């Protein structure tokens, strides 16, 4: 398939960012504004933070993705030509316990959004997908051609939407970029935007919470993996790099780019034990640790091959050293988040 489509998306319309009050969404909204884009955010604020949007001086529409009258009003009032879609539930364990919640929110609700896009002639979609669509790796680093065989409802709910987007293209001309994230981490370098989930499950903030005494200890799950130090290895990608990929994906579609899927990762891995060491170096504090058994479904190593994003989007990680992510997260954790940002 050619990488270009003969009909380019309009460059003068509005960008709708669903889930734009959340972690990666708010960082992306700020970069969109800096690039001079007209942006409106839709977020139900279940996991997002109102202040994250208000601080950026961007219109926030509070509501659910599956609310058809709300979406009809939104598309009628704003000349939306592109959607950047972040709104999703993302807790793997919860998806196993409550699969219908995940299929309803991550797969069914976006259908209402896509129907509104079709009615109003919006034909460009950038999707916040995940490496969880691959499942257990059969080869590393993971390329986009790796089999997609997710092992939990979260990954399957994301994969289903990827397939829906592919089916919409021949039906009505929708073009999409599916961005498959590896381990998002870090916060804005000025310390004003960051990661504040409830519950918090990501490793780096939990390590820093342990250093601060917000939690008693951080648990390391598994010390007997076939890796150099026995701990899991993951590809950690800074949130500012992730946000920038969405701007480049928007530019790609505006140039008439054809539908693609791209991995977003550094291309190398860091072990959980090394993250602990870096956190102690950055904070100057000990990190209380507990060691537990492996979690079911946790592969020893997940590392991206991000070469397609480099070739087609012109993107590569500008902050590949995970230390910069820990430093920026520490700045956030001891600054705005300490005051319960967005509460």
CSV table of C-alpha atoms in Angstrom, one decimal:
chain,number,residue,atom,x,y,z
A,1,UNK,CA,0.0,0.0,0.0
A,2,UNK,CA,1.2,3.5,-0.8
A,3,UNK,CA,2.0,5.7,2.2
A,4,UNK,CA,0.1,8.6,0.7
A,5,UNK,CA,-3.6,8.9,-0.1
A,6,UNK,CA,-4.7,11.3,-2.9
A,7,UNK,CA,-7.2,13.2,-0.7
A,8,UNK,CA,-5.6,15.1,2.2
A,9,UNK,CA,-7.4,16.0,5.4
A,10,UNK,CA,-8.2,19.7,5.9
A,11,UNK,CA,-5.6,21.6,7.8
A,12,UNK,CA,-7.9,24.4,8.9
A,13,UNK,CA,-10.4,22.5,11.0
A,14,UNK,CA,-10.6,21.6,14.7
A,15,UNK,CA,-8.9,18.7,16.5
A,16,UNK,CA,-11.2,16.9,19.0
A,17,UNK,CA,-9.1,15.2,21.7
A,18,UNK,CA,-11.1,12.6,23.7
A,19,UNK,CA,-9.6,11.9,27.1
A,20,UNK,CA,-7.6,15.1,26.8
A,21,UNK,CA,-7.7,15.8,30.5
A,22,UNK,CA,-5.8,12.6,31.2
A,23,UNK,CA,-2.1,11.9,31.5
A,24,UNK,CA,-0.9,11.5,27.9
A,25,UNK,CA,-3.9,13.4,26.5
A,26,UNK,CA,-3.1,16.6,28.4
A,27,UNK,CA,0.5,16.6,27.3
A,28,UNK,CA,-0.6,16.2,23.8
A,29,UNK,CA,-3.2,19.0,24.0
A,30,UNK,CA,-0.4,21.3,25.2
A,31,UNK,CA,1.8,20.4,22.2
A,32,UNK,CA,-1.2,20.8,19.9
A,33,UNK,CA,-1.7,24.3,21.2
A,34,UNK,CA,2.0,25.1,20.9
A,35,UNK,CA,1.7,24.0,17.2
A,36,UNK,CA,-1.1,26.5,16.7
A,37,UNK,CA,-3.9,23.9,16.3
A,38,UNK,CA,-7.6,24.6,17.2
A,39,UNK,CA,-8.4,22.1,19.9
A,40,UNK,CA,-11.4,21.0,21.9
A,41,UNK,CA,-11.4,18.4,24.6
A,42,UNK,CA,-14.0,15.8,25.5
A,43,UNK,CA,-13.5,14.1,28.8
A,44,UNK,CA,-15.8,12.6,31.5
A,45,UNK,CA,-13.2,13.3,34.2
A,46,UNK,CA,-13.5,9.8,35.6
A,47,UNK,CA,-9.7,9.6,35.4
A,48,UNK,CA,-8.8,13.0,33.9
A,49,UNK,CA,-8.3,16.3,35.7
A,50,UNK,CA,-10.2,19.5,34.9
A,51,UNK,CA,-7.3,21.7,35.8
A,52,UNK,CA,-5.0,20.0,33.3
A,53,UNK,CA,-7.2,21.4,30.5
A,54,UNK,CA,-8.1,24.7,32.1
A,55,UNK,CA,-4.4,25.5,32.6
A,56,UNK,CA,-4.0,25.2,28.9
A,57,UNK,CA,-6.8,27.5,28.0
A,58,UNK,CA,-8.6,24.9,25.9
A,59,UNK,CA,-12.4,24.3,25.7
A,60,UNK,CA,-13.4,21.3,27.8
A,61,UNK,CA,-16.7,19.5,27.1
A,62,UNK,CA,-17.5,17.3,30.1
A,63,UNK,CA,-19.3,14.1,29.0
A,64,UNK,CA,-19.2,10.5,27.9
A,65,UNK,CA,-17.9,9.3,24.6
A,66,UNK,CA,-21.1,7.2,24.0
A,67,UNK,CA,-23.5,10.2,24.5
A,68,UNK,CA,-24.9,10.6,21.0
A,69,UNK,CA,-26.8,13.9,21.6
A,70,UNK,CA,-23.7,15.4,23.2
A,71,UNK,CA,-21.5,14.3,20.3
A,72,UNK,CA,-24.0,15.6,17.7
A,73,UNK,CA,-23.9,19.0,19.4
A,74,UNK,CA,-20.1,19.0,19.7
A,75,UNK,CA,-19.7,18.2,16.0
A,76,UNK,CA,-22.3,20.7,15.0
A,77,UNK,CA,-20.7,23.5,17.0
A,78,UNK,CA,-17.0,22.8,16.1
A,79,UNK,CA,-15.6,22.2,12.6
A,80,UNK,CA,-13.9,18.9,13.7
A,81,UNK,CA,-11.9,17.3,10.9
A,82,UNK,CA,-9.6,15.1,13.1
A,83,UNK,CA,-10.1,13.1,16.3
A,84,UNK,CA,-7.2,12.1,18.6
A,85,UNK,CA,-8.7,9.4,20.7
A,86,UNK,CA,-7.3,8.7,24.2
A,87,UNK,CA,-10.5,8.0,26.2
A,88,UNK,CA,-10.2,4.5,27.5
A,89,UNK,CA,-9.9,2.4,30.6
A,90,UNK,CA,-6.4,1.0,31.0
A,91,UNK,CA,-6.1,-1.3,34.0
A,92,UNK,CA,-5.2,-4.8,32.9
A,93,UNK,CA,-6.2,-6.5,36.1
A,94,UNK,CA,-9.5,-4.7,36.3
A,95,UNK,CA,-10.2,-5.7,32.7
A,96,UNK,CA,-10.0,-9.3,33.7
A,97,UNK,CA,-12.4,-8.8,36.5
A,98,UNK,CA,-14.8,-6.5,34.6
A,99,UNK,CA,-14.5,-7.3,30.9
A,100,UNK,CA,-17.8,-5.8,30.0
A,101,UNK,CA,-16.8,-2.5,31.4
A,102,UNK,CA,-13.8,-2.5,29.1
A,103,UNK,CA,-15.6,-3.6,26.0
A,104,UNK,CA,-18.4,-1.1,26.6
A,105,UNK,CA,-16.0,1.9,27.1
A,106,UNK,CA,-13.1,1.0,24.9
A,107,UNK,CA,-14.9,-0.7,22.0
A,108,UNK,CA,-18.6,0.1,22.0
A,109,UNK,CA,-18.6,3.8,23.0
A,110,UNK,CA,-16.1,4.8,20.2
A,111,UNK,CA,-18.7,3.5,17.7
A,112,UNK,CA,-20.9,6.5,18.6
A,113,UNK,CA,-17.9,8.8,18.0
A,114,UNK,CA,-17.2,7.2,14.6
A,115,UNK,CA,-20.8,7.5,13.6
A,116,UNK,CA,-20.7,11.2,14.4
A,117,UNK,CA,-17.5,11.6,12.4
A,118,UNK,CA,-19.1,9.9,9.4
A,119,UNK,CA,-22.2,12.1,9.6
A,120,UNK,CA,-20.1,15.3,9.7
A,121,UNK,CA,-17.5,14.3,7.2
A,122,UNK,CA,-14.6,14.0,9.6
A,123,UNK,CA,-12.2,11.4,8.1
A,124,UNK,CA,-8.9,11.4,10.1
A,125,UNK,CA,-8.5,9.4,13.4
A,126,UNK,CA,-5.4,9.1,15.6
A,127,UNK,CA,-5.8,6.2,18.1
A,128,UNK,CA,-4.0,5.8,21.4
A,129,UNK,CA,-3.4,2.0,21.1
A,130,UNK,CA,-1.1,-0.3,23.0
A,131,UNK,CA,1.6,-3.0,22.7
A,132,UNK,CA,-0.9,-5.1,24.7
A,133,UNK,CA,-2.5,-5.9,21.4
A,134,UNK,CA,0.5,-8.2,20.7
A,135,UNK,CA,0.2,-10.4,23.7
A,136,UNK,CA,3.1,-12.6,24.7
A,137,UNK,CA,6.1,-11.8,22.3
A,138,UNK,CA,7.3,-14.6,20.0
A,139,UNK,CA,10.2,-12.4,18.8
A,140,UNK,CA,12.0,-9.3,20.0
A,141,UNK,CA,12.1,-6.4,19.3
A,142,UNK,CA,8.4,-6.2,18.5
A,143,UNK,CA,7.6,-5.0,15.0
A,144,UNK,CA,4.2,-4.1,13.7
A,145,UNK,CA,4.1,-7.4,11.8
A,146,UNK,CA,4.2,-9.3,15.1
A,147,UNK,CA,1.0,-11.4,15.6
A,148,UNK,CA,-1.6,-9.6,17.5
A,149,UNK,CA,-2.9,-12.1,20.1
A,150,UNK,CA,-3.7,-10.1,23.3
A,151,UNK,CA,-4.0,-12.0,26.5
A,152,UNK,CA,-6.5,-9.8,28.4
A,153,UNK,CA,-9.7,-7.9,27.8
A,154,UNK,CA,-7.9,-4.6,27.8
A,155,UNK,CA,-5.6,-5.6,24.9
A,156,UNK,CA,-8.5,-7.2,23.1
A,157,UNK,CA,-10.7,-4.1,23.5
A,158,UNK,CA,-8.0,-2.0,21.9
A,159,UNK,CA,-7.3,-4.5,19.1
A,160,UNK,CA,-11.0,-4.6,18.2
A,161,UNK,CA,-11.1,-0.8,17.7
A,162,UNK,CA,-8.0,-1.1,15.5
A,163,UNK,CA,-9.9,-3.6,13.3
A,164,UNK,CA,-13.0,-1.3,13.3
A,165,UNK,CA,-10.9,1.6,12.0
A,166,UNK,CA,-9.5,-0.7,9.3
A,167,UNK,CA,-13.0,-1.6,8.2
A,168,UNK,CA,-14.2,2.0,8.1
A,169,UNK,CA,-11.6,3.0,5.6
A,170,UNK,CA,-13.0,1.2,2.5
A,171,UNK,CA,-16.6,1.9,3.8
A,172,UNK,CA,-16.3,5.7,4.0
A,173,UNK,CA,-12.8,6.9,3.6
A,174,UNK,CA,-11.7,7.1,7.2
A,175,UNK,CA,-7.9,7.2,7.5
A,176,UNK,CA,-6.2,6.4,10.8
A,177,UNK,CA,-2.9,6.2,12.6
A,178,UNK,CA,-2.8,3.6,15.4
A,179,UNK,CA,0.0,4.4,17.8
A,180,UNK,CA,0.9,1.3,19.9
A,181,UNK,CA,2.6,2.6,23.1
A,182,UNK,CA,5.0,0.7,25.2
A,183,UNK,CA,5.6,1.9,28.8
A,184,UNK,CA,4.6,5.6,29.1
A,185,UNK,CA,6.5,7.4,31.8
A,186,UNK,CA,7.7,10.8,33.0
A,187,UNK,CA,6.0,14.2,33.2
A,188,UNK,CA,6.4,17.6,31.6
A,189,UNK,CA,9.8,19.0,32.1
A,190,UNK,CA,8.5,22.2,33.6
A,191,UNK,CA,6.7,20.2,36.3
A,192,UNK,CA,3.3,21.6,35.5
A,193,UNK,CA,1.7,18.5,34.0
A,194,UNK,CA,2.1,14.9,35.2
A,195,UNK,CA,0.7,11.5,36.1
A,196,UNK,CA,-2.0,11.3,38.8
A,197,UNK,CA,-3.9,8.1,38.5
A,198,UNK,CA,-6.2,6.6,41.1
A,199,UNK,CA,-5.3,3.9,41.7
A,200,UNK,CA,-1.7,4.4,40.5
A,201,UNK,CA,-0.3,1.2,39.0
A,202,UNK,CA,2.6,2.5,36.9
A,203,UNK,CA,6.0,1.5,38.2
A,204,UNK,CA,7.9,4.9,38.2
A,205,UNK,CA,5.3,6.9,40.2
A,206,UNK,CA,4.8,4.0,42.6
A,207,UNK,CA,8.6,3.8,43.2
A,208,UNK,CA,8.6,7.6,43.8
A,209,UNK,CA,5.5,7.3,46.1
A,210,UNK,CA,7.5,4.7,48.1
A,211,UNK,CA,10.4,7.1,48.3
A,212,UNK,CA,8.1,9.8,49.6
A,213,UNK,CA,6.4,7.6,52.1
A,214,UNK,CA,3.0,7.9,50.4
A,215,UNK,CA,2.9,4.1,50.2
A,216,UNK,CA,4.7,1.6,52.5
A,217,UNK,CA,6.7,-0.1,49.8
A,218,UNK,CA,6.8,-0.8,46.1
A,219,UNK,CA,6.3,-4.4,45.1
A,220,UNK,CA,8.6,-6.1,42.5
A,221,UNK,CA,6.8,-8.9,40.9
A,222,UNK,CA,9.2,-11.7,40.0
A,223,UNK,CA,12.9,-11.9,40.5
A,224,UNK,CA,13.6,-15.1,38.6
A,225,UNK,CA,13.0,-14.1,35.0
A,226,UNK,CA,15.5,-15.1,32.3
A,227,UNK,CA,17.0,-11.6,32.3
A,228,UNK,CA,20.4,-10.3,33.5
A,229,UNK,CA,19.2,-9.4,36.9
A,230,UNK,CA,16.1,-11.6,37.1
A,231,UNK,CA,13.6,-8.7,36.8
A,232,UNK,CA,11.2,-7.8,34.0
A,233,UNK,CA,12.6,-5.6,31.3
A,234,UNK,CA,10.4,-2.9,29.6
A,235,UNK,CA,10.7,-0.2,27.0
A,236,UNK,CA,10.1,3.1,28.8
A,237,UNK,CA,9.0,6.0,26.5
A,238,UNK,CA,8.7,9.6,27.8
A,239,UNK,CA,5.3,11.1,27.7
A,240,UNK,CA,6.6,14.2,25.9
A,241,UNK,CA,7.9,12.0,23.2
A,242,UNK,CA,4.5,10.2,23.0
A,243,UNK,CA,2.7,13.5,22.7
A,244,UNK,CA,5.0,14.7,19.9
A,245,UNK,CA,4.2,11.5,18.0
A,246,UNK,CA,0.5,12.5,17.9
A,247,UNK,CA,1.4,15.9,16.4
A,248,UNK,CA,3.5,14.2,13.7
A,249,UNK,CA,0.7,11.7,13.1
A,250,UNK,CA,-1.7,14.6,12.6
A,251,UNK,CA,0.7,16.3,10.1
A,252,UNK,CA,1.1,12.9,8.3
A,253,UNK,CA,-2.7,12.6,7.8
A,254,UNK,CA,-2.9,16.3,6.8
A,255,UNK,CA,-0.4,15.5,4.0
A,256,UNK,CA,-2.7,12.7,2.8
A,257,UNK,CA,-0.9,9.8,4.5
A,258,UNK,CA,-2.6,6.4,4.3
A,259,UNK,CA,-3.7,4.4,7.4
A,260,UNK,CA,-0.9,2.9,9.4
A,261,UNK,CA,0.0,1.4,12.8
A,262,UNK,CA,3.3,2.4,14.5
A,263,UNK,CA,5.1,1.3,17.6
A,264,UNK,CA,6.1,4.0,20.0
A,265,UNK,CA,9.1,3.0,22.1
A,266,UNK,CA,12.7,3.8,22.6
A,267,UNK,CA,13.9,0.5,21.1
A,268,UNK,CA,15.8,-0.7,24.2
A,269,UNK,CA,14.7,-2.0,27.6
A,270,UNK,CA,15.4,-1.2,31.3
A,271,UNK,CA,14.9,-3.7,34.2
A,272,UNK,CA,12.7,-3.0,37.2
A,273,UNK,CA,15.7,-3.3,39.4
A,274,UNK,CA,17.5,-0.6,37.4
A,275,UNK,CA,14.5,1.7,37.8
A,276,UNK,CA,14.8,1.3,41.5
A,277,UNK,CA,18.5,2.2,41.5
A,278,UNK,CA,17.9,5.3,39.3
A,279,UNK,CA,15.0,6.5,41.6
A,280,UNK,CA,17.3,6.3,44.6
A,281,UNK,CA,20.0,8.2,42.8
A,282,UNK,CA,17.6,10.9,41.6
A,283,UNK,CA,15.7,11.4,44.9
A,284,UNK,CA,18.6,10.7,47.3
A,285,UNK,CA,16.2,8.6,49.3
A,286,UNK,CA,15.9,4.8,49.9
A,287,UNK,CA,13.0,3.1,48.1
A,288,UNK,CA,11.3,0.5,50.4
A,289,UNK,CA,10.8,-2.7,48.3
A,290,UNK,CA,8.9,-5.9,48.7
A,291,UNK,CA,9.5,-8.9,46.4
A,292,UNK,CA,6.6,-11.0,45.2
A,293,UNK,CA,5.9,-13.8,42.7
A,294,UNK,CA,5.5,-13.3,39.0
A,295,UNK,CA,2.2,-11.9,37.9
A,296,UNK,CA,0.4,-14.1,35.4
A,297,UNK,CA,0.8,-12.9,31.8
A,298,UNK,CA,3.9,-10.7,32.5
A,299,UNK,CA,6.5,-11.6,29.8
A,300,UNK,CA,10.1,-11.3,30.8
A,301,UNK,CA,10.9,-8.6,28.2
A,302,UNK,CA,9.0,-6.2,26.0
A,303,UNK,CA,10.9,-3.9,23.6
A,304,UNK,CA,9.7,-2.0,20.6
A,305,UNK,CA,11.1,-1.8,17.1
A,306,UNK,CA,10.1,1.9,16.4
A,307,UNK,CA,11.6,2.1,13.0
A,308,UNK,CA,8.3,2.5,11.1
A,309,UNK,CA,7.4,5.6,13.1
A,310,UNK,CA,10.8,7.0,12.2
A,311,UNK,CA,10.4,6.2,8.5
A,312,UNK,CA,6.8,7.3,8.1
A,313,UNK,CA,6.2,10.0,10.8
A,314,UNK,CA,9.7,11.3,11.2
A,315,UNK,CA,9.5,10.4,14.9
A,316,UNK,CA,12.0,9.0,17.3
A,317,UNK,CA,12.4,9.3,21.0
A,318,UNK,CA,14.3,12.5,22.0
A,319,UNK,CA,14.5,11.5,25.6
A,320,UNK,CA,15.5,7.9,25.5
A,321,UNK,CA,17.3,7.9,28.9
A,322,UNK,CA,14.8,6.7,31.5
A,323,UNK,CA,16.6,8.9,34.0
A,324,UNK,CA,15.0,12.0,32.4
A,325,UNK,CA,11.6,10.4,33.0
A,326,UNK,CA,12.4,9.7,36.6
A,327,UNK,CA,13.7,13.2,37.1
A,328,UNK,CA,10.7,14.9,35.5
A,329,UNK,CA,8.3,12.6,37.5
A,330,UNK,CA,10.1,13.5,40.8
A,331,UNK,CA,9.7,17.2,39.9
A,332,UNK,CA,6.0,16.6,39.5
A,333,UNK,CA,5.6,14.3,42.5
A,334,UNK,CA,7.2,16.9,44.8
A,335,UNK,CA,5.5,19.8,43.2
A,336,UNK,CA,1.9,20.0,41.8
A,337,UNK,CA,1.0,16.4,42.6
A,338,UNK,CA,2.0,16.9,46.2
A,339,UNK,CA,-0.7,19.5,46.4
A,340,UNK,CA,-3.2,17.0,44.9
A,341,UNK,CA,-3.3,18.6,41.5
A,342,UNK,CA,-6.6,18.6,39.8
A,343,UNK,CA,-8.5,17.5,43.0
